[in-house]
Coordinates of C-alpha atoms in Angstrom, one line a residue:
Chain A
M2 CA -77.6 -59.3 -1.8
S3 CA -76.1 -57.3 0.9
F4 CA -72.9 -57.4 3.1
D5 CA -73.0 -60.6 5.1
L6 CA -71.0 -60.3 8.3
D7 CA -71.8 -63.9 9.2
L8 CA -69.5 -65.1 6.4
I9 CA -66.5 -63.4 8.0
V10 CA -67.4 -64.7 11.5
Q11 CA -67.6 -68.2 10.2
A12 CA -64.3 -67.9 8.4
L13 CA -62.6 -66.1 11.3
P14 CA -60.2 -68.8 12.4
E15 CA -58.7 -69.1 8.9
L16 CA -58.7 -65.3 8.5
L17 CA -57.0 -64.6 11.8
Q18 CA -54.4 -67.3 11.0
S19 CA -53.7 -65.5 7.7
V20 CA -53.3 -62.2 9.6
L21 CA -50.7 -63.9 11.7
V22 CA -48.9 -65.0 8.5
T23 CA -49.0 -61.5 7.2
I24 CA -47.6 -60.1 10.4
E25 CA -44.9 -62.8 10.6
L26 CA -43.9 -62.2 7.0
F27 CA -43.8 -58.4 7.5
V28 CA -41.9 -58.5 10.8
L29 CA -39.3 -61.0 9.5
L30 CA -38.9 -58.9 6.4
M31 CA -38.2 -55.7 8.3
L32 CA -35.9 -57.4 10.8
I33 CA -33.8 -58.8 8.0
A34 CA -34.0 -55.9 5.5
T35 CA -33.3 -53.1 8.0
P36 CA -29.7 -54.0 9.0
I37 CA -28.9 -55.0 5.5
S38 CA -30.3 -51.8 4.1
L39 CA -28.2 -49.8 6.6
L40 CA -25.1 -51.6 5.5
V41 CA -25.9 -51.0 1.8
A42 CA -26.6 -47.3 2.6
L43 CA -23.3 -47.0 4.5
A44 CA -21.6 -48.7 1.5
R45 CA -23.3 -46.1 -0.8
V46 CA -21.6 -43.2 1.1
S47 CA -18.3 -45.1 1.8
S48 CA -15.0 -43.6 0.8
M49 CA -14.1 -46.9 -0.8
L50 CA -14.9 -46.8 -4.5
G51 CA -15.4 -50.5 -5.0
L52 CA -17.9 -50.7 -2.1
R53 CA -19.7 -47.6 -3.4
C54 CA -20.0 -49.1 -6.9
A55 CA -21.2 -52.5 -5.8
A56 CA -23.9 -50.9 -3.6
A57 CA -25.0 -48.6 -6.4
C58 CA -25.2 -51.5 -8.9
Y59 CA -27.4 -53.5 -6.5
V60 CA -29.7 -50.6 -5.7
N61 CA -30.1 -49.4 -9.2
G62 CA -30.4 -52.9 -10.6
I63 CA -33.0 -54.2 -8.2
R64 CA -35.2 -51.2 -8.1
C65 CA -35.6 -51.4 -11.8
I66 CA -37.1 -54.9 -11.6
P67 CA -40.7 -55.3 -10.3
V68 CA -40.8 -56.9 -6.9
L69 CA -43.3 -59.4 -8.4
V70 CA -40.8 -60.6 -10.9
I71 CA -38.2 -61.0 -8.1
L72 CA -40.7 -63.1 -6.2
Y73 CA -41.3 -65.3 -9.3
F74 CA -37.5 -65.7 -9.5
T75 CA -37.2 -66.9 -5.9
F76 CA -40.3 -69.1 -6.1
Y77 CA -39.9 -70.6 -9.6
G78 CA -36.3 -69.8 -10.4
L79 CA -34.5 -71.1 -7.3
P80 CA -36.0 -74.6 -7.4
Q81 CA -34.8 -74.8 -11.0
L82 CA -31.3 -74.2 -9.6
G83 CA -31.8 -77.1 -7.2
L84 CA -32.6 -74.9 -4.2
R85 CA -35.8 -76.2 -2.7
I86 CA -37.3 -73.7 -0.4
A87 CA -40.8 -73.3 1.1
P88 CA -43.2 -70.7 -0.4
F89 CA -42.9 -68.6 2.7
T90 CA -39.1 -68.5 2.5
A91 CA -39.2 -67.8 -1.2
A92 CA -41.6 -64.9 -0.6
L93 CA -39.5 -63.6 2.3
T94 CA -36.3 -63.8 0.3
G95 CA -37.8 -62.0 -2.8
L96 CA -39.4 -59.3 -0.7
T97 CA -36.2 -58.7 1.2
I98 CA -34.1 -58.4 -2.0
G99 CA -36.6 -55.8 -3.3
T100 CA -37.2 -53.9 0.0
V101 CA -33.4 -53.5 0.7
A102 CA -32.9 -51.7 -2.6
Y103 CA -35.6 -49.1 -1.7
L104 CA -34.9 -48.9 2.0
A105 CA -31.1 -48.4 1.5
E106 CA -31.9 -45.3 -0.5
D107 CA -34.2 -43.9 2.2
L108 CA -31.5 -44.5 4.9
R109 CA -28.8 -43.0 2.7
A110 CA -30.7 -39.8 2.5
G111 CA -30.5 -39.6 6.3
L112 CA -26.7 -40.3 6.3
T113 CA -26.0 -37.6 3.8
A114 CA -28.0 -35.1 5.8
I115 CA -25.3 -35.0 8.5
D116 CA -23.0 -32.0 8.8
P117 CA -19.6 -32.8 7.4
G118 CA -18.1 -31.1 10.5
Q119 CA -19.3 -34.1 12.5
F120 CA -17.1 -36.5 10.4
Q121 CA -14.2 -34.1 10.7
A122 CA -14.6 -33.8 14.5
A123 CA -14.8 -37.5 14.8
D124 CA -11.7 -38.0 12.6
A125 CA -9.7 -35.3 14.5
L126 CA -10.4 -37.2 17.7
G127 CA -9.2 -40.4 16.1
L128 CA -12.5 -42.2 16.4
G129 CA -12.7 -45.4 14.3
Y130 CA -15.2 -45.9 11.5
W131 CA -17.6 -48.2 13.4
W132 CA -17.4 -46.1 16.6
R133 CA -18.1 -43.0 14.6
T134 CA -21.0 -44.7 12.8
R135 CA -22.5 -46.2 15.8
R136 CA -22.1 -43.3 18.3
I137 CA -22.2 -40.2 16.2
I138 CA -23.5 -40.7 12.7
V139 CA -26.4 -43.1 13.0
P140 CA -27.9 -41.5 16.1
Q141 CA -28.0 -38.1 14.3
A142 CA -29.3 -39.7 11.1
L143 CA -32.2 -41.5 12.9
P144 CA -34.5 -38.5 13.3
V145 CA -34.1 -37.8 9.6
M146 CA -34.5 -41.5 8.6
I147 CA -37.5 -42.3 10.7
G148 CA -40.2 -40.7 8.5
P149 CA -39.0 -42.3 5.2
Y150 CA -38.3 -45.6 7.1
F151 CA -41.9 -46.0 8.3
T152 CA -43.3 -44.9 4.9
R153 CA -41.2 -47.7 3.4
A154 CA -42.3 -50.1 6.1
I155 CA -46.0 -49.4 5.2
V156 CA -45.2 -49.9 1.5
S157 CA -43.5 -53.2 2.4
L158 CA -46.4 -54.3 4.5
K159 CA -48.7 -53.9 1.6
A160 CA -46.1 -55.6 -0.7
T161 CA -46.4 -58.7 1.4
S162 CA -49.8 -59.2 -0.4
M163 CA -47.8 -60.3 -3.4
A164 CA -46.8 -63.4 -1.4
S165 CA -50.3 -64.7 -2.1
I166 CA -49.3 -65.1 -5.8
V167 CA -46.5 -67.6 -4.8
A168 CA -48.8 -69.7 -2.6
V169 CA -48.4 -68.1 0.8
N170 CA -51.7 -67.9 2.6
E171 CA -51.4 -64.5 4.1
V172 CA -54.4 -62.1 4.3
T173 CA -54.8 -61.4 0.6
G174 CA -54.2 -65.0 -0.3
E175 CA -56.7 -66.4 2.2
S176 CA -59.3 -63.7 1.3
M177 CA -59.0 -64.7 -2.4
A178 CA -59.3 -68.4 -1.5
L179 CA -62.5 -67.7 0.5
L180 CA -63.8 -65.5 -2.4
T181 CA -63.4 -68.3 -4.9
Q182 CA -65.1 -70.8 -2.5
T183 CA -68.1 -68.6 -1.7
Y184 CA -68.3 -66.3 -4.7
R185 CA -68.6 -63.5 -2.1
A186 CA -66.0 -60.7 -2.8
L187 CA -67.1 -57.8 -0.7
E188 CA -66.9 -59.4 2.7
F189 CA -63.4 -60.9 2.4
L190 CA -61.8 -58.1 0.5
T191 CA -63.2 -55.7 3.1
F192 CA -61.6 -57.8 5.8
A193 CA -58.3 -57.7 3.9
A194 CA -58.5 -54.0 3.5
I195 CA -59.3 -53.4 7.1
T196 CA -56.4 -55.6 8.2
Y197 CA -53.9 -53.6 6.1
L198 CA -55.4 -50.4 7.3
T199 CA -55.1 -51.4 10.9
L200 CA -51.6 -52.7 10.7
S201 CA -50.5 -49.5 8.8
A202 CA -52.2 -47.4 11.5
V203 CA -50.1 -49.2 14.1
L204 CA -47.0 -48.4 12.1
A205 CA -47.9 -44.8 11.7
F206 CA -48.6 -44.6 15.5
A207 CA -45.2 -46.3 16.2
Q208 CA -43.6 -43.7 14.0
V209 CA -45.0 -40.8 16.0
I210 CA -43.8 -42.4 19.3
L211 CA -40.3 -43.2 17.9
Q212 CA -39.9 -39.8 16.3
R213 CA -40.2 -38.3 19.7
K214 CA -37.8 -40.8 21.2
V215 CA -34.9 -40.3 18.7
A216 CA -35.3 -36.5 18.3
L217 CA -32.1 -34.7 19.0
P218 CA -32.1 -32.7 22.2
Chain B
M16 CA -15.6 -34.0 45.0
K17 CA -13.4 -31.6 43.4
A18 CA -11.3 -33.5 41.0
T19 CA -7.9 -31.9 40.5
L20 CA -5.7 -34.7 39.4
W21 CA -5.9 -34.1 35.7
V22 CA -5.4 -30.4 35.6
T23 CA -1.7 -30.0 35.3
R24 CA 1.0 -28.3 33.3
Y25 CA 1.4 -29.6 29.8
D26 CA 4.7 -30.2 28.0
A27 CA 7.1 -27.8 29.6
R28 CA 9.0 -25.4 27.4
P29 CA 12.7 -26.0 27.6
C30 CA 13.5 -23.9 30.6
R31 CA 16.1 -21.3 30.5
E32 CA 18.3 -22.8 33.1
D33 CA 18.4 -26.0 31.1
I34 CA 19.4 -24.2 27.9
A35 CA 22.0 -22.1 29.8
S36 CA 23.6 -25.2 31.1
R37 CA 23.7 -26.8 27.7
T38 CA 25.0 -23.8 25.8
G39 CA 27.2 -22.3 28.4
M40 CA 25.4 -19.0 27.9
T41 CA 24.6 -16.9 30.9
M42 CA 21.0 -16.4 31.9
I43 CA 21.3 -12.7 31.1
E44 CA 22.5 -13.4 27.6
L45 CA 19.7 -15.8 27.1
A46 CA 17.1 -13.3 28.4
A47 CA 18.5 -10.7 26.0
L48 CA 18.3 -13.1 23.1
S49 CA 14.8 -13.9 24.0
E50 CA 13.8 -10.3 24.2
H51 CA 15.1 -9.8 20.7
G52 CA 12.8 -12.5 19.5
A53 CA 15.3 -15.3 19.1
H54 CA 14.0 -18.7 20.1
E55 CA 15.8 -20.3 23.0
S56 CA 15.3 -23.8 21.6
A57 CA 16.7 -22.8 18.2
V58 CA 19.8 -21.7 20.1
V59 CA 20.4 -25.2 21.4
N60 CA 19.1 -26.9 18.3
V61 CA 16.4 -28.8 20.2
A62 CA 14.2 -30.6 17.7
P63 CA 10.9 -28.7 17.4
L64 CA 7.7 -30.4 18.6
L65 CA 6.1 -29.7 15.3
R66 CA 8.0 -29.6 12.1
I67 CA 6.3 -28.9 8.8
K68 CA 8.5 -29.5 5.8
K69 CA 7.8 -28.7 2.2
L70 CA 4.0 -28.8 2.7
V71 CA 2.2 -28.7 -0.6
K72 CA -1.5 -29.0 -1.0
R73 CA -3.5 -28.8 -4.2
Y74 CA -7.2 -28.9 -4.9
G75 CA -7.4 -30.0 -8.5
P76 CA -5.4 -27.6 -10.5
K77 CA -5.3 -25.0 -7.7
T78 CA -2.3 -25.0 -5.4
V79 CA -3.3 -23.7 -2.0
L80 CA 0.0 -24.4 -0.1
H81 CA 3.3 -23.9 -1.9
G82 CA 5.8 -25.9 0.0
V83 CA 5.4 -24.4 3.5
D84 CA 8.1 -24.9 6.1
L85 CA 7.4 -24.2 9.8
D86 CA 9.0 -25.3 13.0
I87 CA 7.3 -24.9 16.3
P88 CA 9.2 -25.7 19.6
A89 CA 7.3 -27.3 22.5
G90 CA 5.4 -24.9 24.6
R91 CA 5.1 -22.2 22.0
V92 CA 2.0 -20.5 20.8
V93 CA 2.0 -19.5 17.1
A94 CA -0.7 -17.3 15.7
L95 CA -1.3 -17.9 12.0
I96 CA -2.8 -14.9 10.4
G97 CA -3.7 -13.9 6.8
A98 CA -6.6 -13.1 4.5
S99 CA -9.2 -15.8 3.9
G100 CA -8.0 -18.1 1.2
S101 CA -4.4 -17.6 2.2
G102 CA -4.1 -21.3 3.1
K103 CA -3.9 -21.0 6.9
S104 CA -6.8 -23.3 7.7
T105 CA -5.7 -25.8 5.1
L106 CA -2.3 -25.8 6.7
L107 CA -3.8 -26.6 10.1
R108 CA -5.9 -29.4 8.6
C109 CA -2.9 -30.9 6.9
V110 CA -1.1 -31.2 10.3
N111 CA -3.5 -33.9 11.5
Y112 CA -4.2 -35.2 8.0
L113 CA -7.9 -34.1 7.9
E114 CA -6.6 -33.0 4.5
V115 CA -4.0 -35.2 2.9
P116 CA -1.1 -33.2 1.6
E117 CA 0.7 -33.9 -1.6
P118 CA 3.4 -36.6 -1.7
G119 CA 6.7 -35.2 -0.5
S120 CA 5.2 -33.1 2.2
E121 CA 6.2 -34.0 5.7
I122 CA 4.6 -33.3 9.1
W123 CA 6.7 -34.3 12.1
L124 CA 5.3 -34.4 15.6
D125 CA 8.0 -34.9 18.2
G126 CA 10.1 -36.9 15.8
E127 CA 7.3 -39.0 14.5
L128 CA 6.2 -38.7 10.8
I129 CA 2.4 -37.9 10.8
G130 CA 0.0 -39.6 8.4
Q131 CA 2.7 -41.6 6.6
D132 CA 4.6 -44.7 7.2
A133 CA 8.2 -43.6 7.5
R134 CA 9.5 -47.2 7.1
S135 CA 8.3 -47.6 3.6
T136 CA 9.8 -45.8 0.6
P137 CA 8.2 -43.8 -0.7
P138 CA 6.2 -43.4 2.5
R139 CA 2.7 -44.9 2.3
L140 CA -0.3 -43.1 3.7
L141 CA -1.2 -44.3 7.1
Q142 CA -4.7 -45.7 7.7
G143 CA -6.7 -47.1 10.5
A144 CA -5.5 -47.5 14.0
A145 CA -2.0 -46.0 13.4
L146 CA -3.4 -42.8 12.0
R147 CA -6.1 -42.6 14.7
R148 CA -3.4 -42.9 17.4
Q149 CA -1.5 -40.1 15.9
R150 CA -4.5 -37.9 15.5
S151 CA -5.3 -38.5 19.2
Q152 CA -2.1 -36.7 20.1
I153 CA -3.2 -33.6 18.2
G154 CA -6.2 -31.7 19.6
M155 CA -8.3 -29.7 17.2
V156 CA -10.9 -27.1 17.8
F157 CA -13.1 -25.9 14.9
Q158 CA -14.7 -22.6 13.9
H159 CA -18.2 -24.1 14.2
F160 CA -17.4 -26.2 17.3
N161 CA -18.7 -29.4 15.7
L162 CA -19.8 -30.8 19.0
F163 CA -21.8 -34.0 18.8
P164 CA -25.4 -32.8 19.3
N165 CA -26.7 -36.2 20.3
L166 CA -24.3 -36.4 23.3
T167 CA -24.1 -34.3 26.5
A168 CA -21.2 -32.0 27.2
L169 CA -19.7 -34.7 29.4
E170 CA -20.2 -37.4 26.8
N171 CA -18.7 -35.3 24.1
I172 CA -15.5 -35.2 26.2
T173 CA -15.4 -38.8 27.3
E174 CA -16.0 -40.1 23.7
A175 CA -12.4 -40.1 22.5
P176 CA -10.8 -41.6 25.7
L177 CA -13.4 -44.4 25.6
A178 CA -13.0 -45.0 21.9
H179 CA -9.2 -45.2 22.4
R180 CA -9.7 -47.4 25.5
R181 CA -7.6 -44.9 27.4
A182 CA -9.8 -45.0 30.5
T183 CA -12.6 -46.8 32.1
K184 CA -16.0 -45.2 32.0
A185 CA -15.6 -43.9 35.6
E186 CA -12.1 -42.5 35.0
A187 CA -13.2 -40.9 31.7
R188 CA -16.1 -39.2 33.4
M189 CA -14.0 -37.9 36.2
Q190 CA -11.4 -36.5 33.8
A191 CA -14.2 -34.9 31.7
Q192 CA -15.7 -33.3 34.8
A193 CA -12.2 -31.9 35.7
L194 CA -11.9 -30.5 32.2
L195 CA -15.3 -28.9 32.4
D196 CA -14.2 -27.3 35.6
Q197 CA -11.0 -26.1 33.9
V198 CA -13.0 -24.4 31.1
G199 CA -15.5 -22.9 33.7
L200 CA -18.4 -25.2 32.9
H201 CA -18.5 -27.4 35.9
D202 CA -22.4 -27.3 36.1
K203 CA -22.9 -28.0 32.4
A204 CA -22.0 -31.7 32.3
A205 CA -25.5 -32.9 31.6
S206 CA -26.3 -30.2 29.1
Y207 CA -26.7 -30.9 25.4
P208 CA -24.8 -28.7 22.9
S209 CA -28.1 -27.1 21.8
Q210 CA -28.7 -25.9 25.4
L211 CA -25.4 -24.1 25.5
S212 CA -24.3 -20.7 24.2
G213 CA -21.8 -20.5 21.4
G214 CA -19.0 -19.6 23.8
Q215 CA -19.9 -22.5 26.1
Q216 CA -20.0 -24.9 23.2
Q217 CA -16.6 -23.8 22.1
R218 CA -15.2 -24.3 25.6
V219 CA -16.7 -27.8 25.7
A220 CA -15.0 -28.4 22.3
I221 CA -11.7 -27.3 23.8
A222 CA -12.2 -29.6 26.7
R223 CA -13.1 -32.4 24.3
A224 CA -9.9 -31.9 22.4
L225 CA -7.9 -31.8 25.6
A226 CA -9.3 -35.1 26.8
M227 CA -6.8 -37.2 24.9
K228 CA -4.0 -35.2 26.6
P229 CA -2.7 -34.0 23.2
R230 CA 0.9 -32.8 22.6
L231 CA -0.3 -30.1 20.3
M232 CA -3.5 -28.1 20.0
L233 CA -4.8 -26.6 16.7
F234 CA -7.3 -23.8 16.8
D235 CA -9.1 -23.0 13.5
E236 CA -10.7 -19.6 13.8
V237 CA -12.4 -20.7 17.0
T238 CA -13.9 -17.3 17.8
S239 CA -15.0 -16.3 14.3
A240 CA -18.5 -17.8 14.6
L241 CA -19.1 -16.3 18.1
D242 CA -21.1 -13.3 19.1
P243 CA -18.6 -10.6 20.1
E244 CA -19.6 -10.7 23.8
L245 CA -18.8 -14.5 23.9
V246 CA -15.3 -14.2 22.4
D247 CA -13.5 -13.3 25.6
E248 CA -14.6 -16.4 27.6
V249 CA -13.1 -18.6 24.9
L250 CA -9.9 -16.6 24.6
K251 CA -9.5 -16.7 28.4
V252 CA -9.5 -20.5 28.3
M253 CA -6.9 -20.5 25.5
L254 CA -4.7 -18.0 27.4
Q255 CA -4.8 -20.2 30.4
L256 CA -3.9 -23.2 28.2
A257 CA -0.9 -21.2 26.8
Q258 CA 0.2 -20.3 30.2
D259 CA 0.1 -23.9 31.3
G260 CA 2.7 -24.6 28.6
M261 CA 0.5 -26.2 25.8
T262 CA 2.0 -26.0 22.3
M263 CA -0.6 -24.2 20.2
V264 CA -1.1 -23.2 16.6
V265 CA -3.9 -20.7 16.4
V266 CA -5.5 -19.5 13.2
T267 CA -7.1 -16.3 14.2
H268 CA -8.4 -12.9 13.3
E269 CA -8.1 -11.7 16.9
M270 CA -5.0 -9.5 16.5
A271 CA -5.2 -8.4 20.2
F272 CA -5.1 -12.1 21.2
A273 CA -2.2 -12.8 18.9
A274 CA -0.3 -9.9 20.3
E275 CA -1.0 -10.9 23.9
V276 CA -0.7 -14.7 23.8
A277 CA 1.4 -15.7 20.8
D278 CA 5.1 -16.1 21.0
R279 CA 5.2 -15.8 17.3
V280 CA 3.0 -14.5 14.5
V281 CA 3.2 -16.1 11.1
Y282 CA 1.6 -14.2 8.2
M283 CA 0.5 -16.3 5.3
D284 CA -0.4 -15.0 1.8
Q285 CA -1.5 -17.1 -1.2
G286 CA -0.2 -20.4 0.3
R287 CA 3.1 -19.1 1.5
I288 CA 4.5 -17.8 4.7
I289 CA 5.7 -14.3 3.9
E290 CA 6.5 -13.0 7.4
D291 CA 7.3 -14.8 10.7
G292 CA 8.4 -13.3 13.9
P293 CA 7.5 -12.1 17.4
P294 CA 4.1 -10.4 17.6
G295 CA 5.6 -7.1 18.5
S296 CA 7.5 -6.7 15.3
I297 CA 5.0 -8.4 12.9
L298 CA 1.9 -6.6 14.2
R299 CA 3.5 -3.2 14.8
N300 CA 6.2 -3.0 12.2
P301 CA 5.4 -5.4 9.4
R302 CA 8.0 -5.4 6.7
H303 CA 6.2 -7.0 3.8
P304 CA 3.7 -4.7 2.0
R305 CA 1.1 -7.4 1.9
T306 CA 1.3 -7.8 5.7
Q307 CA 1.0 -4.1 6.1
A308 CA -2.1 -4.0 3.9
F309 CA -3.6 -6.9 5.7
L310 CA -3.1 -5.4 9.1
K311 CA -4.4 -2.1 8.0
R312 CA -7.6 -3.8 6.8
M313 CA -7.9 -5.7 10.1
L314 CA -7.5 -2.6 12.2
R315 CA -10.1 -0.8 10.2
T316 CA -12.7 -3.6 10.5
G317 CA -11.9 -5.3 13.7

């Protein structure tokens, strides 16, 4: 028995469909998790004690629970509470909850890298909190944040494979389904691996471009 | 177009004629008083622009300011000197509440209590927009410039007026360009801080602080981080500002500058003001042994 490319060609419509599901899951995940993570990171460095504590509890609580367990919670647990949601939504929710905890820590590192003199100058000029954050702090934190951010994005991309366990037919799920139908593992697993490799490469490339864009003059 | 409309005189000092008419003193008497170091505004009991009362600041168990009192009339330039750790920078930072002083301390700017709500007893700390408005009336320049590196020189200057909705974008840019002209950097509007020398950065920082048309300017060792050959260009801008009538508190190690520009020199030691008077007498004939020792050290090193 050897590697049979024909198998992949025959299953291409389903496989490509599953790639789209992976991309959709990943893009939605990052679109939702990024702003929330930034808010959690800002809360982590806030001057308000209550906000700081709440954010620290969230981050430290969630990152000590396996993302897989969180996914089981949203998939099996929520319906038990009477919340009927589609597998895709359950997976997206679980992944978001997990990703935010990690991403917030990555972004916080960028925020704490800023010279305290910048805050003082902004305060002395009477700039408000959100103005200061939007115009001064975040733009300066971006160059520091961008590396860890894309590393986290790549980790999250691969984490979307866990959605297969809660009945979402993304690349891993579809490959496994085809594997059990055909008893051919190598072909479909190779396809799945190449898909993640390609998507990760796109992210790494995007990082290089963005890094140049947000670099401080 | 050469924009000139923003470059004007700041808060005028109470002019001698005015004081003479109010006190009935002759101009000659006033001039004589002034030469002896008396302050004209004290003579007529004009409320000072800046009044610091019983200013106490502690860091944990360490008290860095022991109930400092200081009055500065409008238009005056006060040089604050002293060894490092004497509390002079902390005093400056308490004036605009970058550091929050201990309860009971009072900072008054032109009759307005800074950082605290005078209507509540005991006064509550001011937050948010009210504090931001007060801070916008006090310009501050830092030792390490603290320009925003992600913004151009011009954008650094327009930032505060735009944040405070004091001007439209076009107005703010025009004013910023005029301020850059004023500090001798008319061709640096599009430069980023990293593309400017230390002296140029500090002049942009002064322009940035002036953009809100402050009543008072605070300078915190603004030439200490500069290469020696870049110090003069910054001092020149400050001298011009003083001549235009700006009220200034200048923490400095530049004794020559203090002698030339300041109306008054205040010597601080271990969180207290221990000598206060015209530069001529403080710098040449200090009375307090600590001031004498400090000045001797300064003359030797600087």
